[in-house]
Tab-separated table of C-alpha atoms in Angstrom:
chain	number	residue	atom	x	y	z
P	82	UNK	CA	0.000	0.000	0.000
P	83	UNK	CA	1.211	3.462	-0.910
P	84	UNK	CA	0.193	6.851	0.409
P	85	UNK	CA	0.571	10.245	-1.232
P	86	UNK	CA	0.968	13.416	0.806
P	87	UNK	CA	1.704	17.049	0.037
P	88	UNK	CA	5.014	17.994	1.636
P	89	UNK	CA	5.212	21.021	3.909
P	90	UNK	CA	8.318	23.171	3.570
P	91	UNK	CA	9.849	21.371	6.554
P	92	UNK	CA	8.958	17.910	5.233
P	93	UNK	CA	10.341	18.863	1.826
P	94	UNK	CA	13.656	19.978	3.322
P	95	UNK	CA	13.862	16.751	5.319
P	96	UNK	CA	13.138	14.704	2.152
P	97	UNK	CA	15.735	16.258	-0.162
P	98	UNK	CA	18.157	13.319	0.042
P	99	UNK	CA	15.382	10.812	-0.767
P	100	UNK	CA	14.078	13.006	-3.587
P	101	UNK	CA	17.639	13.187	-4.915
P	102	UNK	CA	17.936	9.399	-5.071
P	103	UNK	CA	14.614	9.264	-6.915
P	104	UNK	CA	15.654	11.930	-9.439
P	105	UNK	CA	19.050	10.310	-10.018
P	106	UNK	CA	17.300	6.969	-10.610
P	107	UNK	CA	15.046	8.574	-13.230
P	108	UNK	CA	17.983	10.122	-15.083
P	109	UNK	CA	19.973	6.875	-14.852
P	110	UNK	CA	16.959	5.083	-16.335
P	111	UNK	CA	16.927	7.425	-19.339
P	112	UNK	CA	14.070	9.747	-18.361
P	113	UNK	CA	14.105	13.122	-20.073
P	114	UNK	CA	13.572	15.263	-16.987
P	115	UNK	CA	16.028	18.071	-17.646
P	116	UNK	CA	19.411	16.607	-16.724
P	117	UNK	CA	22.357	15.066	-18.569
P	118	UNK	CA	24.597	12.191	-17.490
P	119	UNK	CA	26.675	11.885	-15.484
P	120	UNK	CA	24.136	12.855	-12.842
P	121	UNK	CA	24.020	11.329	-9.397
P	122	UNK	CA	22.315	11.875	-6.073
P	123	UNK	CA	24.726	14.656	-5.056
P	124	UNK	CA	23.854	16.765	-8.117
P	125	UNK	CA	20.182	15.916	-7.706
P	126	UNK	CA	20.247	17.044	-4.055
P	127	UNK	CA	21.678	20.400	-5.119
P	128	UNK	CA	18.819	20.827	-7.605
P	129	UNK	CA	16.160	19.884	-5.047
P	130	UNK	CA	17.663	22.265	-2.460
P	131	UNK	CA	17.386	25.045	-5.026
P	132	UNK	CA	13.613	24.431	-4.974
P	133	UNK	CA	13.264	24.954	-1.206
P	134	UNK	CA	12.398	28.668	-1.451
P	135	UNK	CA	9.642	28.009	-4.003
P	136	UNK	CA	8.166	25.286	-1.788
P	137	UNK	CA	8.339	27.599	1.243
P	138	UNK	CA	6.597	30.481	-0.554
P	139	UNK	CA	3.903	28.266	-2.102
P	140	UNK	CA	4.993	28.622	-5.722
P	141	UNK	CA	5.899	24.939	-5.918
P	142	UNK	CA	3.847	22.119	-4.443
P	143	UNK	CA	5.561	18.737	-4.077
P	144	UNK	CA	3.862	15.454	-3.230
P	145	UNK	CA	5.616	12.322	-1.981
P	146	UNK	CA	4.403	8.778	-2.519
P	147	UNK	CA	5.633	6.423	0.178
P	148	UNK	CA	5.292	2.694	0.614
P	149	UNK	CA	4.015	1.020	3.795
P	150	UNK	CA	7.540	1.181	5.282
P	151	UNK	CA	7.805	4.933	4.627
P	152	UNK	CA	10.250	4.658	1.715
P	153	UNK	CA	9.884	7.224	-1.048
P	154	UNK	CA	8.586	5.536	-4.213
P	155	UNK	CA	7.575	8.576	-6.266
P	156	UNK	CA	6.958	12.294	-6.427
P	157	UNK	CA	5.176	14.920	-8.487
P	158	UNK	CA	5.376	18.705	-8.435
P	159	UNK	CA	3.033	21.463	-9.513
P	160	UNK	CA	4.419	24.875	-10.423
P	161	UNK	CA	1.790	27.535	-9.773
P	162	UNK	CA	1.755	30.466	-12.187
P	163	UNK	CA	2.678	33.827	-10.650
P	164	UNK	CA	1.736	36.352	-13.330
P	165	UNK	CA	-1.601	38.108	-12.814
P	166	UNK	CA	-2.941	36.938	-16.174
P	167	UNK	CA	-2.035	33.283	-15.609
P	168	UNK	CA	-3.000	32.505	-12.034
P	169	UNK	CA	-5.714	30.222	-13.375
P	170	UNK	CA	-3.153	27.666	-14.575
P	171	UNK	CA	-0.297	25.548	-13.312
P	172	UNK	CA	2.297	23.153	-14.699
P	173	UNK	CA	2.795	19.542	-13.669
P	174	UNK	CA	6.521	18.831	-13.351
P	175	UNK	CA	8.816	16.022	-12.254
P	176	UNK	CA	6.360	13.126	-12.073
P	177	UNK	CA	8.854	10.448	-11.031
P	178	UNK	CA	8.380	6.856	-9.884
P	179	UNK	CA	11.402	4.821	-8.854
P	180	UNK	CA	12.125	2.057	-11.372
P	181	UNK	CA	11.728	-0.579	-8.633
P	182	UNK	CA	8.187	0.665	-7.884
P	183	UNK	CA	6.815	1.004	-11.421
P	184	UNK	CA	3.817	-0.912	-12.701
P	185	UNK	CA	1.751	-0.397	-9.535
P	186	UNK	CA	-0.331	2.593	-10.598
P	187	UNK	CA	1.747	5.099	-8.641
P	188	UNK	CA	1.983	7.574	-11.534
P	189	UNK	CA	-1.791	7.744	-11.666
P	190	UNK	CA	-2.010	8.064	-7.874
P	191	UNK	CA	0.492	10.934	-7.890
P	192	UNK	CA	-1.130	12.651	-10.859
P	193	UNK	CA	-4.556	12.492	-9.207
P	194	UNK	CA	-3.117	14.125	-6.074
P	195	UNK	CA	-1.463	16.846	-8.162
P	196	UNK	CA	-4.698	17.545	-10.043
P	197	UNK	CA	-6.716	17.812	-6.814
P	198	UNK	CA	-4.049	19.986	-5.201
P	199	UNK	CA	-3.824	22.307	-8.200
P	200	UNK	CA	-7.602	22.707	-8.248
P	201	UNK	CA	-7.626	23.462	-4.511
P	202	UNK	CA	-4.974	26.138	-5.140
P	203	UNK	CA	-7.224	27.786	-7.729
P	204	UNK	CA	-5.755	26.373	-10.934
P	205	UNK	CA	-8.446	25.433	-13.410
P	206	UNK	CA	-6.023	24.464	-16.159
P	207	UNK	CA	-2.958	22.232	-16.006
P	208	UNK	CA	-0.248	21.871	-18.649
P	209	UNK	CA	2.762	19.596	-19.019
P	210	UNK	CA	5.190	18.174	-21.521
P	211	UNK	CA	6.624	14.687	-21.794
P	212	UNK	CA	8.695	12.585	-24.158
P	213	UNK	CA	6.596	11.432	-27.105
P	214	UNK	CA	6.106	7.676	-27.066
P	215	UNK	CA	7.284	7.251	-23.481
P	216	UNK	CA	5.451	5.275	-20.797
P	217	UNK	CA	4.685	8.628	-19.150
P	218	UNK	CA	2.838	9.766	-22.269
P	219	UNK	CA	0.536	6.758	-21.907
P	220	UNK	CA	-0.374	7.872	-18.370
P	221	UNK	CA	-1.574	11.244	-19.693
P	222	UNK	CA	-3.283	9.861	-22.795
P	223	UNK	CA	-5.336	7.485	-20.636
P	224	UNK	CA	-5.853	9.955	-17.790
P	225	UNK	CA	-8.111	12.476	-19.485
P	226	UNK	CA	-5.369	14.793	-20.730
P	227	UNK	CA	-5.491	16.334	-24.218
P	228	UNK	CA	-2.372	16.337	-26.371
P	229	UNK	CA	-2.257	19.622	-28.264
P	230	UNK	CA	0.997	19.202	-30.101
P	231	UNK	CA	4.338	17.543	-30.606
P	232	UNK	CA	7.554	19.528	-30.953
P	233	UNK	CA	10.392	17.667	-32.678
P	234	UNK	CA	13.716	17.661	-30.852
P	235	UNK	CA	12.331	19.707	-27.950
P	236	UNK	CA	14.155	18.077	-25.039
P	237	UNK	CA	17.329	16.142	-24.495
P	238	UNK	CA	17.623	12.624	-23.156
P	239	UNK	CA	20.222	12.100	-20.417
P	240	UNK	CA	22.723	11.116	-23.128
P	241	UNK	CA	22.084	14.394	-24.989
P	242	UNK	CA	20.005	12.887	-27.818
P	243	UNK	CA	17.217	15.279	-28.803
P	244	UNK	CA	13.725	13.892	-28.311
P	245	UNK	CA	10.282	14.833	-29.535
P	246	UNK	CA	7.976	16.057	-26.785
P	247	UNK	CA	4.211	15.967	-26.535
P	248	UNK	CA	2.407	18.860	-24.877
P	249	UNK	CA	-0.761	18.227	-22.901
P	250	UNK	CA	-3.430	20.161	-21.041
P	251	UNK	CA	-6.268	19.230	-18.738
P	252	UNK	CA	-9.125	21.438	-17.643
P	253	UNK	CA	-9.958	21.037	-13.988
P	254	UNK	CA	-12.773	23.575	-14.071
P	255	UNK	CA	-14.923	25.100	-16.780
P	256	UNK	CA	-13.518	28.458	-17.903
P	257	UNK	CA	-15.572	31.499	-16.940
């Protein structure tokens, strides 16, 4: 059994090392999540620590998925828009599930939590991008998200190879 919880600023800070292991695992597994190899837990911890201020001020919401023993199995983040004309939307970022925990529906569990949390924060529209043809894309295609385009060579894989990315949106509320 897994549980998903929104991390407070203090819980986030205390979880940085675990989040770093998770991020390093994703990059090592070939996930296009913004980093190039070599990339290990030390570099990942630096990146997560750089997010602490955004978590503390509410601009970044981070959820943790833990197994029954309390081990971190996955995470997802939502970046809330700050500009006055875009406060109605947010971006889903860094949906990560450890390779050892995949195939158990954790991506869907995390995504559902992120969608509910974004709606509670006032976001009626979510956007994201992901590698075209990846397992992650399947999660969005089957989860009620709408693909609105594919950009060739948009992002780099951890080995530097350019990859096509699919862009998605999901309405959480009906626009006014």
